[in-house]
């Protein structure tokens, strides 16, 4: 490029800048003032661009880019995985969770979903992991471990551990200068290969005669090392009977679980129908046949003037009596409208004061007050009614029906029992136990078992357990890595190592020598048709088929796909921007 002449530079420097003419670093200027001018222009433009970047975010906002952002994501996700890793497997350890709220309530559990829901997490990548990992099929805007728990009921801890191991392996590959997109591509190939390996080995029980027996066996295996292990046969029968009543439905709303302290866990029972944890009021009928039930959410206190700061001034006590009389008359009209629906049972979400309760008793109507919202929603569902809040049009209100309402005793408590409800598959499992901590953990175990069983009734495919699926998948993924050229093979090989971390963790948590057991398992799985897995009772490699240890295919598939998606999402992160906190306005 020809150097500019001195006359051009001096005569019209601003015009040259407007035209956008380039001045190379090597340009020679005969005028030293011209050289100084262009150095100042270059310095000014650089400082302006850096100021623009700095001022893009507010003062208190923070930004992490590149390697720092990626490392922060990896560290947060791996910390969550390490936290719940010790709870994995039949001999996983428990965690004590103490709340910071009033009363400092304590929860003792080894349920991965409960632990993750109780955590207050600051790291954004860890929040993503907890989110992915707890509904798998319906992820619409919900956190992801919550998805796993809500959809298939089990496998939450496995998802978190597998996702954490995938990110641990990815961290090593990134350090070896392999691009994250190459790792993601390899992980996708490996996940598809692993899923195909499971599909080839899956066992299907389609015969109805086999389903009941198979569910009993699966449930026994599930409860083997839960808090319910002492009475696993009893609870397996309760869970299977409850699920078989659903007749193929997965709507667990029709199965109610009530916890009543006292007695032992073996005193728990399954009752056909619906039990409401309320007492029947004084002077009301204790037994009603062919009940017509109105479920409502309405105010049944005397209609006071509900305007904050309002006052009613009167000049005599007779005026006060007139106001009270008007209130009573208004309530009487409302009660008459409710009775006019032709009902003999009224269940209300809110309180029912003495005067309306007396009117209901005089009319021979059973009035139940202050039923919790979950209770009235489930009651409306199982009796075929709808929750009403206005009573001017009786023809638009849908009543519930049942054959018999009566008061029963469980331990020292009185409850109301609805039998012969319209939804025939409705039932109630009453849990008994020494304390609320025991009952809470028993409820969590039973809920997970009900979820898995209901899914297994629909999708009857099962796999052997004890780490057998992970070894089958790892073997096929290893072979894929050997056949794949390029850097993707490193990512596929890393996926295989992450899969083996599941049986490794199961062995470690049982106090076994994981290195030796995994080596034996790997050797066994190179034999054709091997059913080898980890037998934590004997502390050795055992035949899972002979031991009858199995798990639902849907759970294992959900674990594999969810963990891969979670790891992929976090691997894509290259920048973390933390917004500035909202400042309180000074109103003084």
Coordinates of C-alpha atoms in Angstrom, one line a residue:
X1 CA 0.0 0.0 0.0
X2 CA 1.3 3.4 -1.0
X3 CA 2.0 5.7 2.1
X4 CA -0.2 8.7 2.4
X5 CA 1.2 12.1 1.5
X6 CA 1.7 14.7 4.2
X7 CA -0.6 17.0 2.4
X8 CA -3.5 14.4 2.5
X9 CA -3.0 13.8 6.2
X10 CA -2.8 17.3 7.4
X11 CA -5.4 18.7 5.0
X12 CA -8.3 16.5 5.9
X13 CA -7.8 13.8 8.6
X14 CA -11.4 13.9 9.7
X15 CA -12.6 13.4 6.1
X16 CA -10.3 10.4 5.8
X17 CA -11.8 8.9 9.0
X18 CA -15.3 9.5 7.7
X19 CA -14.5 7.8 4.4
X20 CA -13.1 4.8 6.4
X21 CA -9.7 4.8 4.7
X22 CA -7.3 2.4 6.4
X23 CA -3.9 3.5 7.7
X24 CA -1.5 0.6 8.0
X25 CA 0.9 0.3 10.9
X26 CA 3.7 0.5 8.5
X27 CA 2.5 3.8 6.9
X28 CA 5.3 6.3 6.8
X29 CA 4.3 9.9 7.5
X30 CA 6.7 12.7 6.8
X31 CA 4.9 14.9 9.4
X32 CA 5.4 13.7 13.1
X33 CA 2.1 15.5 14.1
X34 CA 0.2 13.3 11.8
X35 CA 1.6 10.1 13.3
X36 CA 0.7 11.3 16.8
X37 CA -2.9 12.1 15.7
X38 CA -3.5 8.6 14.4
X39 CA -2.0 7.0 17.5
X40 CA -4.5 9.0 19.6
X41 CA -7.4 8.0 17.4
X42 CA -6.5 4.3 17.7
X43 CA -6.1 4.4 21.5
X44 CA -9.4 6.2 21.9
X45 CA -11.3 3.7 19.8
X46 CA -9.9 0.8 21.8
X47 CA -10.8 2.4 25.1
X48 CA -14.3 3.2 23.9
X49 CA -14.9 -0.4 22.8
X50 CA -13.8 -1.8 26.2
X51 CA -16.0 0.8 28.0
X52 CA -19.0 -0.4 25.9
X53 CA -18.4 -4.0 26.9
X54 CA -18.0 -3.1 30.6
X55 CA -21.2 -1.0 30.6
X56 CA -23.3 -3.6 28.9
X57 CA -24.2 -5.2 32.3
X58 CA -25.2 -3.4 35.5
X59 CA -22.6 -2.7 38.1
X60 CA -23.4 -5.7 40.4
X61 CA -23.9 -8.2 37.5
X62 CA -21.1 -10.8 37.0
X63 CA -20.0 -12.6 33.9
X64 CA -17.9 -15.8 33.5
X65 CA -16.7 -16.9 30.1
X66 CA -14.9 -19.8 28.4
X67 CA -13.0 -22.2 30.6
X68 CA -14.0 -20.5 33.8
X69 CA -17.7 -20.8 33.0
X70 CA -17.3 -24.5 31.9
X71 CA -15.4 -25.4 35.0
X72 CA -18.0 -23.7 37.3
X73 CA -20.7 -25.8 35.5
X74 CA -18.7 -29.0 35.8
X75 CA -17.8 -28.5 39.5
X76 CA -21.4 -27.7 40.5
X77 CA -22.9 -30.7 38.8
X78 CA -20.3 -33.1 40.1
X79 CA -20.8 -31.8 43.6
X80 CA -24.5 -32.6 43.4
X81 CA -23.7 -36.1 42.1
X82 CA -21.2 -36.7 44.9
X83 CA -23.7 -35.6 47.5
X84 CA -26.3 -38.3 46.6
X85 CA -23.9 -41.0 45.4
X86 CA -23.7 -42.6 48.8
X87 CA -27.5 -43.2 48.9
X88 CA -27.4 -45.3 45.7
X89 CA -28.1 -49.0 45.7
X90 CA -29.8 -51.4 48.2
X91 CA -27.3 -50.6 50.9
X92 CA -27.1 -46.8 50.4
X93 CA -26.7 -44.6 53.4
X94 CA -29.3 -42.2 54.8
X95 CA -29.1 -38.4 55.0
X96 CA -30.5 -36.2 57.8
X97 CA -32.1 -33.0 56.4
X98 CA -32.9 -30.2 58.9
X99 CA -35.0 -27.3 57.7
X100 CA -34.2 -23.7 58.7
X101 CA -37.9 -22.8 59.2
X102 CA -39.9 -22.7 62.3
X103 CA -39.5 -25.8 64.4
X104 CA -36.3 -26.9 62.5
X105 CA -38.1 -30.1 61.2
X106 CA -35.9 -33.1 60.6
X107 CA -36.2 -35.6 57.7
X108 CA -34.3 -38.9 57.6
X109 CA -34.2 -40.4 54.1
X110 CA -32.1 -42.0 51.4
X111 CA -34.6 -41.0 48.6
X112 CA -32.7 -39.1 46.0
X113 CA -35.7 -37.0 44.9
X114 CA -36.5 -35.9 48.5
X115 CA -32.8 -34.9 49.1
X116 CA -32.6 -32.9 45.9
X117 CA -36.0 -31.1 46.5
X118 CA -34.8 -30.0 49.9
X119 CA -31.6 -28.4 48.7
X120 CA -31.2 -24.7 48.2
X121 CA -28.6 -24.5 45.4
X122 CA -26.7 -21.4 44.2
X123 CA -24.7 -23.0 41.4
X124 CA -26.7 -22.6 38.1
X125 CA -25.5 -25.8 36.5
X126 CA -26.3 -27.8 39.7
X127 CA -29.9 -26.3 39.5
X128 CA -30.2 -27.5 35.9
X129 CA -29.1 -31.0 36.9
X130 CA -31.5 -31.1 39.9
X131 CA -34.2 -29.9 37.5
X132 CA -33.6 -32.5 34.7
X133 CA -33.2 -35.2 37.0
X134 CA -36.3 -35.5 39.3
X135 CA -40.0 -35.9 35.2
X136 CA -38.7 -37.4 32.0
X137 CA -41.6 -37.6 29.6
X138 CA -43.3 -34.3 30.5
X139 CA -40.4 -31.8 31.0
X140 CA -42.4 -28.7 30.1
X141 CA -40.7 -26.0 32.0
X142 CA -40.2 -28.1 35.1
X143 CA -37.0 -28.9 36.8
X144 CA -35.4 -32.0 35.3
X145 CA -34.5 -34.9 38.5
X146 CA -38.1 -33.8 39.6
X147 CA -39.2 -35.1 36.2
X148 CA -37.7 -38.6 36.7
X149 CA -39.4 -38.9 40.1
X150 CA -42.8 -37.7 38.9
X151 CA -42.9 -39.8 35.7
X152 CA -41.5 -43.1 36.6
X153 CA -41.1 -42.8 40.4
X154 CA -37.6 -44.2 40.7
X155 CA -34.1 -43.9 39.3
X156 CA -33.6 -40.3 40.5
X157 CA -30.3 -41.0 42.2
X158 CA -29.0 -43.1 39.3
X159 CA -29.7 -40.2 36.9
X160 CA -27.8 -37.7 39.0
X161 CA -24.8 -40.1 39.5
X162 CA -24.6 -41.0 35.8
X163 CA -24.9 -37.4 34.7
X164 CA -22.2 -36.4 37.2
X165 CA -19.8 -39.2 35.9
X166 CA -20.5 -38.2 32.3
X167 CA -19.4 -34.6 33.1
X168 CA -16.4 -35.8 35.1
X169 CA -15.3 -37.7 32.0
X170 CA -16.1 -34.7 29.8
X171 CA -13.9 -32.5 32.0
X172 CA -10.9 -34.8 31.2
X173 CA -11.7 -34.7 27.5
X174 CA -12.0 -30.9 27.4
X175 CA -8.6 -30.7 29.2
X176 CA -7.2 -32.8 26.4
X177 CA -8.3 -30.1 23.9
X178 CA -11.4 -32.0 22.5
X179 CA -14.2 -29.6 21.6
X180 CA -17.5 -30.0 23.7
X181 CA -19.5 -30.4 20.5
X182 CA -17.3 -33.4 19.5
X183 CA -17.9 -34.9 23.0
X184 CA -21.7 -34.3 22.7
X185 CA -21.7 -36.0 19.3
X186 CA -19.9 -39.0 20.8
X187 CA -22.2 -39.2 23.8
X188 CA -25.3 -39.2 21.5
X189 CA -23.8 -42.1 19.5
X190 CA -23.0 -44.0 22.7
X191 CA -26.5 -43.4 24.2
X192 CA -28.2 -44.7 21.1
X193 CA -25.9 -47.8 21.1
X194 CA -26.6 -48.4 24.9
X195 CA -30.4 -48.1 24.4
X196 CA -30.3 -50.6 21.5
X197 CA -28.2 -53.0 23.7
X198 CA -31.0 -52.9 26.3
X199 CA -33.8 -53.4 23.7
X200 CA -32.0 -56.6 22.5
X201 CA -31.8 -58.0 26.1
X202 CA -35.2 -56.9 27.4
X203 CA -37.7 -59.5 28.7
X204 CA -41.5 -59.1 28.2
X205 CA -44.2 -60.5 30.4
X206 CA -47.5 -60.0 28.5
X207 CA -49.5 -62.8 30.0
X208 CA -51.9 -61.6 32.7
X209 CA -51.2 -64.7 34.8
X210 CA -47.5 -63.8 34.8
X211 CA -48.0 -60.1 35.6
X212 CA -49.3 -60.6 39.1
X213 CA -46.4 -63.0 40.1
X214 CA -43.8 -60.8 38.3
X215 CA -45.1 -57.6 40.1
X216 CA -44.9 -59.4 43.5
X217 CA -41.3 -60.5 42.7
X218 CA -40.3 -57.0 41.5
X219 CA -41.9 -55.4 44.6
X220 CA -40.2 -57.8 47.0
X221 CA -36.9 -56.8 45.3
X222 CA -37.7 -53.2 45.6
X223 CA -38.5 -53.3 49.3
X224 CA -35.5 -55.6 50.1
X225 CA -33.3 -52.9 51.6
X226 CA -35.9 -50.1 52.1
X227 CA -37.2 -49.2 55.6
X228 CA -40.1 -51.6 54.7
X229 CA -37.7 -54.6 54.3
X230 CA -38.8 -56.4 57.5
X231 CA -42.3 -56.7 56.1
X232 CA -41.5 -56.7 52.4
X233 CA -44.0 -59.5 51.5
X234 CA -46.8 -57.6 53.3
X235 CA -46.1 -54.3 51.6
X236 CA -45.5 -55.9 48.2
X237 CA -49.0 -57.4 48.4
X238 CA -50.5 -54.1 49.4
X239 CA -48.8 -52.2 46.5
X240 CA -49.6 -54.8 43.9
X241 CA -53.2 -55.1 45.0
X242 CA -53.6 -51.3 44.9
X243 CA -52.1 -51.1 41.4
X244 CA -54.0 -54.0 40.0
X245 CA -57.2 -52.3 41.1
X246 CA -56.4 -49.5 38.6
X247 CA -56.9 -51.9 35.7
X248 CA -54.1 -50.4 33.6
X249 CA -54.6 -46.8 34.6
X250 CA -51.6 -44.8 35.8
X251 CA -53.7 -42.3 37.8
X252 CA -52.3 -42.7 41.3
X253 CA -54.7 -40.0 42.6
X254 CA -57.3 -42.8 43.2
X255 CA -54.8 -44.4 45.6
X256 CA -54.7 -42.5 48.9
X257 CA -52.1 -42.9 51.5
X258 CA -52.9 -42.1 55.2
X259 CA -50.3 -42.1 57.9
X260 CA -51.3 -42.8 61.5
X261 CA -48.7 -43.2 64.2
X262 CA -49.0 -46.1 66.5
X263 CA -48.7 -49.9 66.2
X264 CA -46.1 -51.4 63.8
X265 CA -45.5 -51.2 60.1
X266 CA -47.0 -54.7 59.7
X267 CA -50.4 -53.3 61.0
X268 CA -50.7 -51.2 57.7
X269 CA -53.6 -52.3 55.5
X270 CA -55.4 -51.6 52.2
X271 CA -59.0 -50.5 52.4
X272 CA -61.4 -50.4 49.5
X273 CA -63.0 -46.9 49.1
X274 CA -61.9 -43.5 50.4
X275 CA -61.0 -42.4 54.0
X276 CA -61.2 -38.8 55.0
X277 CA -59.2 -37.8 58.0
X278 CA -62.0 -35.8 59.7
X279 CA -64.6 -36.4 62.5
X280 CA -68.3 -36.3 62.2
X281 CA -69.8 -33.4 64.2
X282 CA -72.0 -33.6 67.3
X283 CA -75.7 -34.3 66.7
X284 CA -75.1 -35.3 63.0
X285 CA -75.9 -38.7 61.5
X286 CA -73.1 -41.2 62.0
X287 CA -74.1 -43.5 59.1
X288 CA -75.6 -42.6 55.7
X289 CA -76.6 -45.0 52.9
X290 CA -76.9 -44.1 49.2
X291 CA -75.1 -40.8 49.9
X292 CA -75.5 -37.8 47.6
X293 CA -72.4 -35.6 48.3
X294 CA -71.9 -32.0 47.6
X295 CA -68.2 -31.0 47.7
X296 CA -67.7 -27.3 48.1
X297 CA -65.2 -24.5 48.7
X298 CA -67.3 -21.7 50.2
X299 CA -67.4 -19.4 53.3
X300 CA -69.8 -20.8 55.9
X301 CA -69.1 -18.4 58.7
X302 CA -71.6 -15.6 59.5
X303 CA -71.3 -13.0 56.8
X304 CA -69.4 -10.3 58.6
X305 CA -68.5 -6.9 57.0
X306 CA -65.2 -8.0 55.4
X307 CA -63.8 -4.6 54.5
X308 CA -60.6 -3.7 56.3
X309 CA -61.0 -0.7 58.5
X310 CA -64.8 -0.6 58.2
X311 CA -66.9 0.4 61.2
X312 CA -70.6 0.1 61.9
X313 CA -71.9 2.7 64.3
X314 CA -75.2 2.0 66.1
X315 CA -77.1 4.0 68.7
X316 CA -78.6 1.1 70.7
X317 CA -78.2 -2.6 71.5
X318 CA -81.4 -3.3 69.6
X319 CA -79.6 -2.2 66.4
X320 CA -76.8 -4.7 67.1
X321 CA -79.4 -7.4 67.4
X322 CA -80.9 -6.4 64.1
X323 CA -77.5 -6.7 62.4
X324 CA -76.9 -10.1 63.9
X325 CA -80.4 -11.2 62.8
X326 CA -79.7 -10.1 59.3
X327 CA -76.5 -12.0 59.2
X328 CA -78.2 -15.2 60.5
X329 CA -81.0 -14.8 57.9
X330 CA -78.5 -14.5 55.1
X331 CA -76.7 -17.6 56.3
X332 CA -80.0 -19.4 56.6
X333 CA -80.8 -18.6 53.0
X334 CA -77.4 -20.0 51.9
X335 CA -77.9 -23.2 53.8
X336 CA -81.4 -23.7 52.3
X337 CA -79.9 -23.3 48.8
X338 CA -77.3 -26.0 49.6
X339 CA -79.9 -28.4 51.1
X340 CA -82.1 -27.7 48.0
X341 CA -79.7 -29.7 45.9
X342 CA -81.2 -32.8 47.4
X343 CA -78.0 -33.9 49.3
X344 CA -77.5 -35.8 52.5
X345 CA -73.7 -35.0 52.9
X346 CA -72.0 -31.6 52.6
X347 CA -68.2 -31.5 52.6
X348 CA -66.6 -28.0 52.7
X349 CA -63.0 -26.9 52.3
X350 CA -63.5 -24.0 54.8
X351 CA -64.9 -23.8 58.3
X352 CA -68.6 -24.3 59.1
X353 CA -69.7 -22.2 62.0
X354 CA -72.1 -23.4 64.7
X355 CA -75.3 -21.8 63.3
X356 CA -75.1 -23.4 59.8
X357 CA -73.9 -26.7 61.3
X358 CA -77.0 -26.7 63.5
X359 CA -79.2 -26.0 60.4
X360 CA -77.6 -28.9 58.6
X361 CA -78.1 -31.3 61.6
X362 CA -81.8 -30.3 61.8
X363 CA -82.2 -31.2 58.1
X364 CA -80.4 -34.6 58.6
X365 CA -77.5 -33.6 56.4
X366 CA -74.0 -34.7 57.4
X367 CA -71.7 -31.6 57.3
X368 CA -67.9 -32.1 57.2
X369 CA -65.8 -28.9 57.6
X370 CA -62.2 -27.9 56.9
X371 CA -61.4 -30.8 54.7
X372 CA -57.9 -30.2 53.3
X373 CA -57.8 -29.1 49.6
X374 CA -56.0 -32.3 48.5
X375 CA -58.7 -34.3 50.4
X376 CA -61.7 -32.7 48.8
X377 CA -60.1 -32.8 45.3
X378 CA -59.5 -36.5 45.7
X379 CA -63.0 -37.0 47.2
X380 CA -64.6 -35.2 44.3
X381 CA -62.6 -37.4 41.9
X382 CA -63.4 -40.8 43.4
X383 CA -67.1 -40.0 44.0
X384 CA -67.7 -38.5 40.6
X385 CA -68.6 -35.0 41.8
X386 CA -67.2 -31.5 41.2
X387 CA -66.1 -28.8 43.6
X388 CA -68.8 -26.1 43.8
X389 CA -68.6 -22.5 45.1
X390 CA -72.0 -21.1 44.1
X391 CA -75.4 -22.7 44.7
X392 CA -77.9 -20.6 42.7
X393 CA -78.2 -23.1 39.9
X394 CA -78.6 -26.7 41.3
X395 CA -78.8 -28.2 37.8
X396 CA -75.2 -27.0 37.0
X397 CA -73.7 -28.6 40.1
X398 CA -72.4 -32.2 39.7
X399 CA -73.0 -34.3 42.9
X400 CA -70.8 -37.2 44.1
X401 CA -72.3 -40.6 45.0
X402 CA -71.3 -43.5 47.2
X403 CA -73.1 -46.4 48.8
X404 CA -72.2 -45.9 52.5
X405 CA -70.6 -43.2 54.7
X406 CA -69.7 -44.2 58.2
X407 CA -67.3 -43.3 61.0
X408 CA -64.4 -45.7 61.7
X409 CA -61.6 -46.0 64.3
X410 CA -57.9 -46.4 63.4
X411 CA -55.8 -46.6 66.5
X412 CA -57.2 -43.8 68.7
X413 CA -58.5 -41.6 65.9
X414 CA -61.9 -41.3 64.3
X415 CA -62.1 -41.0 60.5
X416 CA -64.9 -41.0 57.9
X417 CA -65.1 -43.9 55.5
X418 CA -66.7 -43.6 52.0
X419 CA -67.3 -47.1 50.6
X420 CA -68.9 -48.1 47.3
X421 CA -67.6 -44.9 45.5
X422 CA -68.3 -44.3 41.9
X423 CA -64.7 -44.7 40.9
X424 CA -64.5 -48.4 41.7
X425 CA -60.7 -48.6 41.6
X426 CA -60.3 -46.1 44.4
X427 CA -58.6 -47.4 47.6
X428 CA -56.7 -46.2 50.6
X429 CA -53.5 -47.5 52.1
X430 CA -53.3 -46.8 55.8
X431 CA -49.7 -46.8 57.1
X432 CA -49.0 -47.5 60.8
X433 CA -45.7 -47.0 62.5
X434 CA -43.8 -46.0 65.5
X435 CA -43.1 -42.3 64.6
X436 CA -43.8 -39.7 61.9
X437 CA -40.1 -40.1 60.6
X438 CA -40.7 -43.8 60.0
X439 CA -44.1 -43.2 58.4
X440 CA -42.7 -40.4 56.1
X441 CA -39.9 -42.7 54.8
X442 CA -42.4 -45.6 54.5
X443 CA -44.7 -43.4 52.4
X444 CA -41.8 -42.3 50.1
X445 CA -40.8 -46.0 49.5
X446 CA -44.4 -47.0 48.9
X447 CA -45.0 -44.1 46.5
X448 CA -42.0 -45.0 44.4
X449 CA -43.0 -48.6 44.3
X450 CA -46.6 -47.7 43.2
X451 CA -45.2 -45.5 40.4
X452 CA -42.8 -48.2 39.1
X453 CA -45.6 -50.9 39.3
X454 CA -48.1 -48.8 37.5
X455 CA -45.6 -48.1 34.7
X456 CA -44.7 -51.8 34.6
X457 CA -48.3 -52.8 34.2
X458 CA -48.5 -50.7 31.0
X459 CA -45.0 -51.4 29.7
X460 CA -44.3 -55.0 31.0
X461 CA -40.7 -55.1 29.7
X462 CA -38.2 -55.8 32.5
X463 CA -34.4 -56.1 32.8
X464 CA -32.2 -58.0 35.2
X465 CA -30.9 -55.8 38.0
X466 CA -27.7 -55.7 40.2
X467 CA -25.6 -53.7 37.7
X468 CA -26.3 -56.1 34.8
X469 CA -27.8 -53.5 32.4
X470 CA -24.9 -51.1 32.9
X471 CA -22.4 -53.9 32.1
X472 CA -24.3 -55.0 29.0
X473 CA -24.5 -51.3 27.8
X474 CA -20.8 -50.7 28.6
X475 CA -19.7 -53.8 26.6
X476 CA -21.6 -52.7 23.4
X477 CA -20.4 -49.1 23.8
X478 CA -16.8 -50.3 24.1
X479 CA -17.1 -52.2 20.9
X480 CA -18.6 -49.0 19.2
X481 CA -15.6 -47.0 20.4
X482 CA -13.2 -49.4 18.8
X483 CA -15.1 -49.1 15.4
X484 CA -15.4 -45.3 15.5
X485 CA -12.6 -43.3 13.9
X486 CA -11.5 -39.8 15.1
X487 CA -11.9 -38.0 18.4
X488 CA -15.5 -39.1 18.9
X489 CA -14.1 -42.5 19.9
X490 CA -12.6 -40.9 23.0
X491 CA -16.1 -39.6 24.0
X492 CA -17.7 -42.9 23.4
X493 CA -15.1 -44.7 25.5
X494 CA -15.6 -42.1 28.3
X495 CA -19.4 -42.9 28.1
X496 CA -18.6 -46.6 28.7
X497 CA -16.5 -45.7 31.8
X498 CA -19.4 -43.5 33.2
X499 CA -21.8 -46.4 32.8
X500 CA -19.6 -48.7 34.9
X501 CA -19.6 -46.1 37.7
X502 CA -23.2 -47.2 38.6
X503 CA -22.3 -50.9 39.6
X504 CA -19.0 -49.5 41.1
X505 CA -21.0 -47.2 43.4
X506 CA -23.4 -49.9 44.3
X507 CA -20.5 -52.1 45.4
X508 CA -18.7 -49.3 47.3
X509 CA -21.9 -48.4 49.2
X510 CA -22.3 -52.0 50.3
X511 CA -18.7 -52.0 51.7
X512 CA -17.4 -54.4 49.0
X513 CA -14.2 -54.3 46.9
X514 CA -15.5 -52.6 43.8
X515 CA -12.3 -52.9 41.7
X516 CA -12.3 -56.7 42.0
X517 CA -16.0 -57.1 41.5
X518 CA -16.1 -55.0 38.4
X519 CA -13.2 -56.9 37.0
X520 CA -15.0 -60.2 37.6
X521 CA -18.2 -58.7 36.1
X522 CA -16.4 -57.6 33.0
X523 CA -14.9 -61.1 32.5
X524 CA -18.3 -62.7 33.0
X525 CA -20.0 -60.5 30.5
X526 CA -17.6 -61.5 27.8
X527 CA -19.2 -65.0 28.0
X528 CA -22.3 -65.4 25.8
X529 CA -25.7 -65.0 27.5
X530 CA -24.2 -63.9 30.9
X531 CA -26.7 -62.9 33.6
X532 CA -23.9 -61.8 36.1
X533 CA -24.6 -58.9 38.5
X534 CA -23.5 -57.8 41.9
X535 CA -25.1 -59.8 44.8
X536 CA -24.7 -57.4 47.7
X537 CA -26.0 -60.0 50.2
X538 CA -23.2 -62.5 49.5
X539 CA -20.7 -59.8 48.5
X540 CA -19.8 -61.5 45.2
X541 CA -20.9 -61.8 41.6
X542 CA -24.2 -63.7 41.2
X543 CA -26.7 -64.8 38.6
X544 CA -29.4 -62.2 38.6
X545 CA -31.8 -64.5 36.8
X546 CA -31.6 -67.2 39.5
X547 CA -31.8 -64.6 42.3
X548 CA -34.9 -63.1 40.7
X549 CA -33.5 -59.5 40.8
X550 CA -35.1 -57.4 38.1
X551 CA -36.1 -53.8 37.3
X552 CA -38.4 -52.0 34.9
X553 CA -37.1 -51.3 31.5
X554 CA -38.9 -47.9 31.4
X555 CA -36.9 -46.7 34.5
X556 CA -33.6 -47.8 33.1
X557 CA -34.3 -46.2 29.7
X558 CA -35.4 -43.0 31.4
X559 CA -32.2 -42.9 33.5
X560 CA -30.0 -43.4 30.4
X561 CA -31.6 -40.7 28.3
X562 CA -32.2 -38.1 31.0
X563 CA -28.6 -38.3 32.2
X564 CA -27.3 -37.9 28.7
X565 CA -29.5 -34.9 28.0
X566 CA -28.5 -33.3 31.3
X567 CA -24.8 -33.7 30.6
X568 CA -25.2 -32.4 27.0
X569 CA -27.1 -29.3 28.3
X570 CA -24.3 -28.5 30.8
X571 CA -21.5 -29.2 28.2
X572 CA -22.9 -26.6 25.9
X573 CA -22.5 -23.8 28.4
X574 CA -19.6 -21.4 27.6
X575 CA -20.8 -18.3 29.5
X576 CA -22.6 -17.7 32.9
X577 CA -24.2 -14.3 33.4
X578 CA -25.5 -13.5 36.9
X579 CA -27.9 -10.6 37.0
X580 CA -27.5 -7.8 39.4
X581 CA -29.7 -8.2 42.5
X582 CA -32.7 -5.9 42.7
X583 CA -32.1 -3.0 45.0
X584 CA -34.7 -2.0 47.6
X585 CA -36.2 1.4 47.0
X586 CA -35.8 3.9 49.8
X587 CA -39.3 5.1 50.5
X588 CA -38.3 7.3 53.4

